[in-house]
């Protein structure tokens, strides 16, 4: 049996890219649903037909885990942002790294960093390569001899599980499924499920401060991280390792873990971390509530977010989003609610959440309850939404082949400013789409996370592309969205990270002195500036 291959240009497994006929059919459905007439479908440039520049550097025998293999270089060129998929589909791999390293031990990571500092080679840490902000892009920065993509995926083991404190020591290159399958042997779960779960890695999650798909409480990797181990270029020279203590909490000065969380491969290479794990859930409850009026649905969602019930899911889909995901086609907004626990049945929590939703005009469907991990708790709207959630990224590959721009942007904002931000985004982003792509176009919103003080809204935009102008059109829409977020006091990203794409707006968002402090920290940990130049800082 041949090994299952990832797509060299788009999201996920290569064998999940539909046939020409199936894509044509999807195009017809898209036209019927959104009124956006697709073109094509066209086909991606085959791997064998990609032309690639020659490697500008070569590694000595002392770093044997390095290769200049053509296919490896192509596969490590991009992350999975819309622009990455468009460039990969068109066979543009001009940004390919010169070299790719596959270390199997922390020592080998050290050898790579040590050599790269002397050779002035830029090193881009690479987890699953699912960045949507050009975080793993390897284009040659000025002053460097070459670029190397440092793929951590062979460091993929759960090294220790400590049941008393419920913590596990896990290598940074473990993908979601790899770490969950090993934790399952101990009856544990990390319970961090970003939509990119199948292919992204623990190190990538930590480096980007990823958010899992649960709506409240422990869903951010920040809260699940007990201690981090990393190699920095300066540390490698001095024989030091960045290793924080495994502690449930600490007030001893600024947190060393917080310095690595969100550092996006610019300060050090995370090699392993102690993570807070938990028993796998046994009880589940789910329900969905329909609302005719979106602003009442927002109020209901806020009431649940502020109730102290902390549902595992509290996802509000506006009417367009509900239709796109085929959760409701009657113009209703839908609030998908779920609870889960390893310890207790959930009827009381669910009943109270539904009562709050009804108080705001919601019409609740019958809740479903399950015990012992059966799937029945995810039937109905919650079930259809989850299936669509997992399969949704594959649609972007299809959209690109149909000449359609399809992407998302996300943020967070206090409740008292959500309505104003939302209405500005609808005006400005729809306006930009109409201007650069024409009508009709699609913009929809769902809340991915909710906090007592505000939601994290996540927007999907879809519009017709002009062949050859996709990146320019996308940039105009993205600029309209990002300018609006910053002007209204929202964050440029809630969980997609900064990378290269968000860097101009991130600079506006962070305090000026913090920019200076970050540069000073970078200078101390990475004096030659070899780690991911151009990202974040
Ligand atoms: C379809 C899709 C859905 C997504 N859904 C979510 C979601 O639900 N929630 C969410 O938070 N994000 C989501 N993302 C974004 C992305 O998956 C996250 O940013 C994820 O954390 C990246 O992990 P990765 O292992 O793929 O890292 P990569 O993409 O390989 O790298 C991301 C950044 O981290 C750095 N890095 C990676 N590994 C290390 C390491 N070991 N040490 C130091 N630096 C490192 C890289 O240099 C880069 O700057 C999604 C992306 C896609 C394409």
Coordinates of C-alpha atoms and ligand atoms in Angstrom, one line a residue:
X1 CA 0.0 0.0 0.0
X2 CA 1.5 3.4 -0.9
X3 CA 1.9 6.1 1.8
X4 CA -0.9 8.6 2.1
X5 CA 0.5 12.0 0.9
X6 CA -0.4 15.5 1.9
X7 CA -1.3 18.0 -0.9
X8 CA 1.8 19.9 -2.0
X9 CA -0.2 23.1 -2.6
X10 CA -3.5 23.0 -0.5
X11 CA -5.0 22.0 2.7
X12 CA -4.8 18.4 4.0
X13 CA -4.6 15.0 2.2
X14 CA -4.0 15.0 -1.5
X15 CA -6.6 12.3 -2.1
X16 CA -9.3 14.5 -0.7
X17 CA -9.2 16.9 -3.6
X18 CA -12.3 16.1 -5.6
X19 CA -12.4 15.1 -9.3
X20 CA -13.1 17.7 -12.0
X21 CA -16.8 16.5 -12.2
X22 CA -17.3 16.7 -8.4
X23 CA -15.8 20.2 -8.4
X24 CA -18.1 21.3 -11.2
X25 CA -21.0 20.1 -9.2
X26 CA -19.8 21.9 -6.1
X27 CA -19.5 25.0 -8.3
X28 CA -23.1 24.7 -9.4
X29 CA -24.2 24.3 -5.8
X30 CA -22.2 27.3 -4.8
X31 CA -23.8 29.4 -7.5
X32 CA -27.3 28.3 -6.4
X33 CA -26.6 29.0 -2.7
X34 CA -24.6 32.2 -2.9
X35 CA -25.3 33.5 -6.4
X36 CA -21.5 33.6 -7.1
X37 CA -20.8 32.1 -10.5
X38 CA -17.6 30.1 -10.4
X39 CA -15.2 29.6 -13.3
X40 CA -13.2 26.5 -14.3
X41 CA -12.6 24.3 -12.6
X42 CA -8.9 24.4 -13.4
X43 CA -6.2 22.0 -12.1
X44 CA -3.2 22.6 -9.9
X45 CA 0.4 22.5 -11.3
X46 CA 1.6 18.9 -10.8
X47 CA 4.5 18.3 -8.4
X48 CA 6.8 17.1 -11.2
X49 CA 6.1 20.3 -13.2
X50 CA 7.1 22.8 -10.5
X51 CA 10.3 24.7 -11.4
X52 CA 12.5 25.5 -8.4
X53 CA 15.6 27.6 -7.9
X54 CA 18.8 25.7 -7.0
X55 CA 19.8 25.5 -3.3
X56 CA 22.0 28.5 -2.5
X57 CA 23.7 26.7 0.5
X58 CA 24.6 23.2 1.5
X59 CA 25.0 21.8 5.0
X60 CA 28.2 20.1 6.2
X61 CA 28.2 16.4 7.3
X62 CA 28.1 17.5 11.0
X63 CA 24.3 18.2 10.5
X64 CA 23.2 15.0 8.8
X65 CA 19.4 15.5 9.3
X66 CA 19.5 18.2 6.5
X67 CA 18.4 17.6 2.9
X68 CA 18.1 19.7 -0.3
X69 CA 15.6 17.2 -1.8
X70 CA 13.4 19.0 -4.3
X71 CA 10.1 17.6 -3.1
X72 CA 10.9 18.4 0.5
X73 CA 11.8 22.0 -0.4
X74 CA 8.5 22.4 -2.3
X75 CA 6.5 20.9 0.5
X76 CA 8.0 23.3 3.1
X77 CA 7.6 26.5 1.0
X78 CA 4.3 27.8 2.4
X79 CA 1.7 27.5 5.2
X80 CA -2.0 27.2 4.3
X81 CA -3.2 30.8 4.0
X82 CA -5.4 31.7 1.1
X83 CA -2.4 33.3 -0.7
X84 CA -0.3 30.2 -0.1
X85 CA -2.9 28.0 -1.6
X86 CA -3.3 30.3 -4.7
X87 CA 0.5 30.4 -5.2
X88 CA 1.0 26.7 -4.7
X89 CA -2.0 25.9 -7.0
X90 CA -0.3 28.1 -9.7
X91 CA 3.0 26.3 -9.2
X92 CA 4.8 29.4 -7.8
X93 CA 7.3 28.1 -5.3
X94 CA 9.8 31.0 -5.6
X95 CA 9.9 31.2 -1.8
X96 CA 11.1 27.6 -1.4
X97 CA 13.7 27.1 1.3
X98 CA 17.2 25.9 0.2
X99 CA 17.3 23.2 2.8
X100 CA 15.0 21.2 5.0
X101 CA 16.0 19.6 8.3
X102 CA 14.2 16.7 10.0
X103 CA 15.9 16.4 13.4
X104 CA 15.0 13.3 15.5
X105 CA 16.5 14.5 18.8
X106 CA 16.9 17.8 20.6
X107 CA 20.7 17.5 20.1
X108 CA 20.2 17.5 16.3
X109 CA 18.1 20.7 16.6
X110 CA 21.1 22.2 18.5
X111 CA 23.5 21.2 15.7
X112 CA 21.3 22.8 13.1
X113 CA 21.1 26.1 15.1
X114 CA 24.8 26.1 15.8
X115 CA 25.8 25.6 12.1
X116 CA 23.1 28.1 10.8
X117 CA 24.5 30.9 13.0
X118 CA 27.9 30.6 11.6
X119 CA 26.7 30.1 8.0
X120 CA 24.2 33.0 8.2
X121 CA 21.3 30.8 7.2
X122 CA 17.8 31.8 8.2
X123 CA 16.0 29.0 10.2
X124 CA 12.2 28.8 10.0
X125 CA 10.8 26.4 12.6
X126 CA 8.1 24.3 11.0
X127 CA 5.4 22.3 12.9
X128 CA 2.5 21.2 10.7
X129 CA 2.9 24.1 8.3
X130 CA -0.7 25.1 8.8
X131 CA 0.0 28.8 9.5
X132 CA -2.5 31.1 7.9
X133 CA -0.4 34.2 8.4
X134 CA 2.7 33.4 6.3
X135 CA 4.4 32.2 9.5
X136 CA 6.6 29.5 7.9
X137 CA 7.4 31.3 4.6
X138 CA 11.1 30.9 3.8
X139 CA 11.8 33.7 1.2
X140 CA 15.5 34.7 1.4
X141 CA 15.8 37.7 3.8
X142 CA 18.4 40.4 3.0
X143 CA 21.9 39.6 4.4
X144 CA 21.4 35.8 4.6
X145 CA 23.1 33.2 2.6
X146 CA 20.1 30.8 2.4
X147 CA 17.1 29.6 4.3
X148 CA 16.4 26.3 6.1
X149 CA 13.0 24.9 7.1
X150 CA 13.4 23.1 10.5
X151 CA 10.6 20.5 10.5
X152 CA 10.0 19.2 14.1
X153 CA 7.5 16.5 13.2
X154 CA 9.9 13.6 14.0
X155 CA 9.9 14.8 17.6
X156 CA 6.5 13.4 18.2
X157 CA 6.4 11.4 21.4
X158 CA 4.5 11.7 24.7
X159 CA 7.6 11.1 26.9
X160 CA 5.9 10.9 30.4
X161 CA 2.5 11.1 31.9
X162 CA 2.2 12.2 35.5
X163 CA -1.2 11.1 36.7
X164 CA -1.3 12.7 40.2
X165 CA -0.9 16.2 38.8
X166 CA -2.4 15.3 35.5
X167 CA 0.4 16.6 33.4
X168 CA 2.2 15.1 30.4
X169 CA 5.6 15.8 28.9
X170 CA 5.2 15.9 25.1
X171 CA 7.6 16.6 22.3
X172 CA 6.8 19.6 20.2
X173 CA 6.5 18.0 16.8
X174 CA 3.6 15.7 17.9
X175 CA 0.5 16.4 15.7
X176 CA -3.0 16.5 17.3
X177 CA -3.8 12.9 16.4
X178 CA -0.3 11.7 17.4
X179 CA -0.4 13.2 20.9
X180 CA -4.1 12.2 21.5
X181 CA -3.5 8.6 20.5
X182 CA -0.6 8.3 22.9
X183 CA -2.5 10.1 25.7
X184 CA -5.5 7.8 25.2
X185 CA -3.4 4.9 26.3
X186 CA -3.4 6.6 29.8
X187 CA -7.1 7.5 29.6
X188 CA -6.1 11.2 29.2
X189 CA -6.7 13.9 26.6
X190 CA -5.1 17.4 26.1
X191 CA -8.5 18.5 24.9
X192 CA -7.1 21.1 22.5
X193 CA -8.8 20.8 19.1
X194 CA -8.1 23.6 16.7
X195 CA -9.8 23.2 13.3
X196 CA -6.3 22.4 11.9
X197 CA -6.0 19.6 14.6
X198 CA -5.3 16.8 12.1
X199 CA -2.1 18.3 10.8
X200 CA -0.9 21.0 13.3
X201 CA 1.6 20.3 16.1
X202 CA 2.0 21.0 19.8
X203 CA 5.0 23.2 19.1
X204 CA 3.1 25.2 16.5
X205 CA 0.1 25.6 18.9
X206 CA 2.4 27.0 21.6
X207 CA 4.4 29.2 19.2
X208 CA 1.1 30.7 17.9
X209 CA -1.0 30.7 21.1
X210 CA -3.6 28.5 19.3
X211 CA -7.2 28.3 20.4
X212 CA -9.0 24.9 20.4
X213 CA -12.7 24.7 19.3
X214 CA -14.2 24.7 22.8
X215 CA -15.9 28.0 23.5
X216 CA -15.0 28.7 27.1
X217 CA -12.5 27.9 29.8
X218 CA -9.5 25.7 29.0
X219 CA -9.3 25.9 25.2
X220 CA -6.3 28.1 24.7
X221 CA -2.9 26.4 24.6
X222 CA -1.7 29.1 27.0
X223 CA -3.9 27.7 29.8
X224 CA -2.9 24.1 29.1
X225 CA 0.9 24.7 29.2
X226 CA 2.6 24.0 32.5
X227 CA 6.3 24.3 31.4
X228 CA 8.3 24.8 28.2
X229 CA 11.6 23.5 27.0
X230 CA 13.3 25.3 24.1
X231 CA 16.6 25.8 22.4
X232 CA 17.7 29.4 21.6
X233 CA 20.6 30.2 19.3
X234 CA 22.4 32.0 22.2
X235 CA 21.7 29.1 24.5
X236 CA 23.2 26.6 22.0
X237 CA 26.4 28.7 21.9
X238 CA 26.6 28.8 25.7
X239 CA 25.4 25.3 26.4
X240 CA 22.1 26.5 28.0
X241 CA 18.6 25.2 27.5
X242 CA 15.4 27.3 28.1
X243 CA 13.6 25.2 30.6
X244 CA 10.9 26.5 33.0
X245 CA 9.7 24.8 36.1
X246 CA 6.6 22.6 36.0
X247 CA 4.3 24.5 38.3
X248 CA 0.5 24.9 38.7
X249 CA 1.1 28.7 39.0
X250 CA 3.8 31.1 39.8
X251 CA 4.1 34.8 40.7
X252 CA 7.8 34.9 40.3
X253 CA 8.3 37.8 37.9
X254 CA 7.3 37.7 34.2
X255 CA 6.6 34.1 33.1
X256 CA 9.2 32.4 31.1
X257 CA 6.5 30.3 29.4
X258 CA 4.6 33.5 28.4
X259 CA 7.8 34.6 26.6
X260 CA 7.8 31.6 24.4
X261 CA 4.0 31.4 24.0
X262 CA 3.2 33.3 20.8
X263 CA 6.9 33.8 19.9
X264 CA 6.2 32.3 16.5
X265 CA 9.6 30.7 16.0
X266 CA 11.5 34.0 16.4
X267 CA 13.0 33.5 19.9
X268 CA 13.7 29.8 20.2
X269 CA 12.8 26.3 19.0
X270 CA 10.3 24.7 21.4
X271 CA 11.4 21.0 21.7
X272 CA 9.0 19.8 24.4
X273 CA 6.5 21.0 27.0
X274 CA 4.7 19.7 30.1
X275 CA 1.0 20.0 29.3
X276 CA -2.1 19.9 31.6
X277 CA -4.1 16.9 30.6
X278 CA -7.4 15.5 31.9
X279 CA -9.5 12.4 31.8
X280 CA -11.5 11.8 28.7
X281 CA -15.1 13.1 28.9
X282 CA -17.8 10.7 29.8
X283 CA -21.0 12.8 29.8
X284 CA -22.0 15.1 26.9
X285 CA -25.0 17.3 26.3
X286 CA -25.9 19.3 23.3
X287 CA -28.7 21.4 21.9
X288 CA -29.3 24.2 19.4
X289 CA -31.5 27.3 19.7
X290 CA -32.9 29.3 16.8
X291 CA -33.4 33.1 16.8
X292 CA -35.3 35.2 14.4
X293 CA -33.4 38.4 15.6
X294 CA -29.6 38.4 15.5
X295 CA -29.1 41.0 18.2
X296 CA -31.3 39.0 20.6
X297 CA -29.2 36.0 19.8
X298 CA -26.1 38.0 20.7
X299 CA -27.7 39.0 24.0
X300 CA -28.6 35.3 24.7
X301 CA -25.0 34.3 24.0
X302 CA -23.7 36.9 26.4
X303 CA -26.1 35.8 29.1
X304 CA -24.8 32.2 28.8
X305 CA -21.1 33.5 28.7
X306 CA -21.7 35.5 31.9
X307 CA -23.7 32.8 33.7
X308 CA -20.7 30.9 35.1
X309 CA -22.0 27.7 33.3
X310 CA -19.0 27.6 31.0
X311 CA -20.3 25.4 28.2
X312 CA -17.8 23.5 26.0
X313 CA -19.6 25.0 23.0
X314 CA -21.5 28.3 22.8
X315 CA -21.2 29.0 19.1
X316 CA -23.5 31.6 17.6
X317 CA -23.9 31.4 13.8
X318 CA -25.5 34.3 12.1
X319 CA -28.2 33.5 9.5
X320 CA -25.7 33.4 6.6
X321 CA -23.2 31.2 8.5
X322 CA -26.0 28.9 9.5
X323 CA -27.1 28.6 5.9
X324 CA -23.6 28.1 4.6
X325 CA -23.1 25.3 7.1
X326 CA -26.6 23.9 6.4
X327 CA -27.5 24.1 10.0
X328 CA -30.6 26.3 9.3
X329 CA -31.8 27.5 5.9
X330 CA -34.9 29.5 7.1
X331 CA -33.0 32.7 7.9
X332 CA -32.6 32.0 11.6
X333 CA -29.4 32.6 13.6
X334 CA -28.4 29.5 15.5
X335 CA -26.8 29.1 18.9
X336 CA -25.1 25.7 19.3
X337 CA -24.7 24.8 22.9
X338 CA -22.8 21.9 24.4
X339 CA -21.4 20.7 27.8
X340 CA -19.1 17.9 28.6
X341 CA -17.7 16.4 31.7
X342 CA -15.7 13.4 32.9
X343 CA -17.3 13.6 36.3
X344 CA -21.0 14.5 36.3
X345 CA -24.2 14.4 34.3
X346 CA -25.1 17.7 32.6
X347 CA -28.9 18.1 32.6
X348 CA -28.9 20.9 35.1
X349 CA -26.3 23.0 33.2
X350 CA -28.0 22.5 29.9
X351 CA -31.5 23.3 31.2
X352 CA -30.3 26.6 32.7
X353 CA -28.5 27.6 29.5
X354 CA -31.6 26.9 27.5
X355 CA -33.7 28.9 29.9
X356 CA -31.4 31.8 29.4
X357 CA -31.6 31.4 25.6
X358 CA -35.4 31.3 25.8
X359 CA -35.5 34.4 28.0
X360 CA -34.0 36.2 24.9
X361 CA -36.5 34.9 22.4
X362 CA -34.7 31.7 21.4
X363 CA -36.6 28.6 20.2
X364 CA -34.7 25.6 21.6
X365 CA -34.6 22.2 20.0
X366 CA -34.7 19.1 22.2
X367 CA -31.4 18.6 24.0
X368 CA -29.5 15.3 23.6
X369 CA -27.6 13.7 26.5
X370 CA -25.1 10.9 26.3
X371 CA -22.9 8.9 28.7
X372 CA -19.6 7.0 28.2
X373 CA -18.3 8.7 25.1
X374 CA -21.1 7.6 22.7
X375 CA -21.6 10.0 19.8
X376 CA -25.2 10.6 20.3
X377 CA -24.6 13.8 22.2
X378 CA -23.5 15.4 18.9
X379 CA -26.6 14.8 16.8
X380 CA -28.8 17.4 15.3
X381 CA -27.5 20.9 14.5
X382 CA -24.5 20.4 16.8
X383 CA -23.5 17.3 14.8
X384 CA -24.0 18.8 11.4
X385 CA -22.1 21.9 12.4
X386 CA -19.1 19.8 13.7
X387 CA -18.9 17.7 10.5
X388 CA -18.9 20.8 8.4
X389 CA -16.3 22.3 10.7
X390 CA -13.8 19.5 10.1
X391 CA -14.4 19.2 6.4
X392 CA -14.7 23.0 5.7
X393 CA -10.9 23.6 5.1
X394 CA -11.0 21.2 2.1
X395 CA -13.5 23.5 0.5
X396 CA -11.0 26.3 0.1
X397 CA -8.9 24.1 -2.2
X398 CA -12.0 23.6 -4.4
X399 CA -12.8 27.3 -4.3
X400 CA -9.4 28.2 -5.6
X401 CA -9.8 25.8 -8.5
X402 CA -13.2 27.4 -9.2
X403 CA -11.7 30.9 -9.3
X404 CA -13.4 32.0 -6.1
X405 CA -11.8 33.9 -3.1
X406 CA -12.7 32.2 0.1
X407 CA -11.1 33.1 3.4
X408 CA -11.7 34.0 7.0
X409 CA -10.6 36.6 9.5
X410 CA -11.1 36.6 13.3
X411 CA -10.9 38.9 16.3
X412 CA -12.1 39.5 19.8
X413 CA -13.9 42.6 21.3
X414 CA -15.7 43.5 24.5
X415 CA -19.5 42.9 24.4
X416 CA -20.2 46.7 24.8
X417 CA -18.3 47.3 21.5
X418 CA -19.3 44.3 19.5
X419 CA -22.4 45.7 17.7
X420 CA -20.5 48.8 16.5
X421 CA -17.5 46.7 15.3
X422 CA -19.8 44.2 13.6
X423 CA -21.7 46.8 11.7
X424 CA -18.5 48.6 10.6
X425 CA -17.1 45.3 9.4
X426 CA -20.2 44.4 7.4
X427 CA -20.1 47.8 5.8
X428 CA -16.4 48.0 5.1
X429 CA -15.7 44.4 4.1
X430 CA -18.8 44.0 1.9
X431 CA -17.9 47.4 0.4
X432 CA -14.3 46.3 -0.4
X433 CA -15.6 43.0 -1.8
X434 CA -18.1 44.7 -4.1
X435 CA -15.5 47.2 -5.3
X436 CA -12.8 44.7 -6.1
X437 CA -14.8 41.6 -7.0
X438 CA -18.3 42.9 -7.8
X439 CA -21.6 41.5 -6.6
X440 CA -22.8 39.1 -5.3
X441 CA -20.5 38.3 -2.5
X442 CA -20.8 36.6 0.9
X443 CA -19.8 37.7 4.5
X444 CA -20.9 35.7 7.5
X445 CA -20.0 35.5 11.2
X446 CA -19.9 33.0 13.9
X447 CA -18.5 33.3 17.5
X448 CA -15.7 30.7 18.0
X449 CA -15.1 31.6 21.7
X450 CA -17.1 33.6 24.3
X451 CA -15.8 35.2 27.4
X452 CA -17.7 36.9 30.2
X453 CA -16.4 40.2 28.8
X454 CA -16.7 39.6 25.1
X455 CA -17.0 37.3 22.1
X456 CA -14.4 36.2 19.5
X457 CA -16.2 36.7 16.2
X458 CA -14.9 34.8 13.2
X459 CA -15.9 36.0 9.7
X460 CA -16.0 34.1 6.4
X461 CA -15.8 36.0 3.1
X462 CA -16.4 34.6 -0.4
X463 CA -16.3 36.5 -3.7
X464 CA -15.6 35.9 -7.3
X465 CA -11.9 36.2 -8.3
X466 CA -10.5 37.7 -11.5
X467 CA -8.0 35.2 -12.9
X468 CA -4.5 36.4 -12.1
X469 CA -5.7 39.1 -9.7
X470 CA -6.7 36.9 -6.8
X471 CA -4.0 38.0 -4.5
X472 CA -4.5 41.7 -5.2
X473 CA -8.3 41.4 -4.7
X474 CA -7.7 39.4 -1.5
X475 CA -5.3 42.0 -0.1
X476 CA -7.8 44.8 -0.6
X477 CA -10.5 42.9 1.3
X478 CA -8.1 41.8 4.0
X479 CA -6.9 45.4 4.4
X480 CA -10.5 46.7 4.8
X481 CA -11.1 44.1 7.5
X482 CA -7.8 44.7 9.3
X483 CA -8.0 48.5 9.2
X484 CA -11.6 48.2 10.7
X485 CA -10.5 45.9 13.5
X486 CA -7.7 48.2 14.6
X487 CA -9.8 51.4 14.2
X488 CA -12.5 49.9 16.5
X489 CA -10.1 48.7 19.2
X490 CA -10.4 45.0 18.4
X491 CA -7.4 42.6 18.2
X492 CA -5.9 41.9 14.8
X493 CA -6.1 38.2 15.7
X494 CA -7.7 36.2 18.4
X495 CA -6.0 32.8 17.6
X496 CA -4.5 32.9 14.0
X497 CA -1.2 34.6 15.2
X498 CA 0.7 37.5 13.6
X499 CA 3.2 36.0 11.2
X500 CA 4.0 38.2 8.3
X501 CA 0.5 39.0 7.2
X502 CA -0.7 40.7 10.4
X503 CA 2.6 42.3 11.3
X504 CA 1.7 45.9 10.2
X505 CA -1.5 45.9 12.2
X506 CA 0.1 44.2 15.2
X507 CA 2.7 47.0 15.3
X508 CA -0.3 49.4 15.7
X509 CA -1.9 47.3 18.4
X510 CA 1.0 46.6 20.7
X511 CA 2.5 49.4 23.0
X512 CA 5.5 51.0 21.3
X513 CA 7.8 50.1 24.2
X514 CA 6.8 46.5 23.8
X515 CA 8.1 46.5 20.3
X516 CA 11.4 47.8 21.6
X517 CA 11.4 45.2 24.4
X518 CA 10.7 42.3 21.9
X519 CA 13.6 43.4 19.7
X520 CA 15.9 43.5 22.8
X521 CA 14.8 40.0 23.8
X522 CA 15.3 38.8 20.3
X523 CA 18.8 40.3 20.3
X524 CA 19.6 38.5 23.6
X525 CA 18.3 35.1 22.5
X526 CA 19.1 35.1 18.8
X527 CA 22.0 37.6 18.4
X528 CA 22.5 36.7 14.7
X529 CA 18.8 37.1 14.0
X530 CA 18.6 33.7 12.3
X531 CA 15.2 32.6 13.7
X532 CA 12.3 33.2 11.4
X533 CA 13.3 36.7 10.2
X534 CA 10.4 38.9 9.1
X535 CA 7.8 37.2 11.3
X536 CA 6.2 38.9 14.3
X537 CA 9.0 41.2 15.3
Ligands
LIG1 C1 -7.8 25.0 8.0 C2 -7.1 25.7 9.2 C3 -7.8 25.8 10.4 C4 -7.2 26.4 11.4 N1 -7.9 26.5 12.6 C5 -7.3 27.0 13.7 C6 -8.0 27.0 15.0 O1 -9.1 26.5 15.1 N2 -7.3 27.6 16.0 C7 -6.1 28.1 15.9 O2 -5.5 28.6 16.9 N3 -5.4 28.2 14.7 C8 -6.0 27.6 13.6 N4 -5.4 27.6 12.4 C9 -4.0 28.2 12.3 C10 -2.9 27.2 12.6 O3 -3.3 25.9 12.4 C11 -2.3 27.4 14.0 O4 -1.6 28.7 14.0 C12 -1.4 26.3 14.5 O5 -1.1 26.6 15.8 C13 -0.1 26.1 13.7 O6 0.5 24.9 14.1 P1 1.5 24.2 13.2 O7 2.1 23.1 13.9 O8 1.0 23.9 11.8 O9 2.6 25.3 13.0 P2 3.3 25.9 11.7 O10 2.3 26.4 10.8 O11 4.3 25.0 11.2 O12 4.1 27.2 12.4 C14 3.4 28.3 12.9 C15 4.4 29.2 13.6 O13 4.9 28.6 14.7 C16 6.3 28.5 14.6 N5 6.7 27.1 15.1 C17 6.1 25.9 14.8 N6 6.7 25.0 15.5 C18 7.5 25.5 16.4 C19 8.4 25.1 17.4 N7 8.5 23.8 17.8 N8 9.2 26.0 18.1 C20 9.1 27.3 17.8 N9 8.3 27.8 16.8 C21 7.5 26.9 16.1 C22 6.6 28.6 13.1 O14 7.9 29.1 12.9 C23 5.5 29.6 12.7 O15 5.9 30.9 13.0 C24 -5.9 27.0 11.3 C25 -5.3 26.9 10.1 C26 -5.9 26.2 9.0 C27 -5.1 26.1 7.7

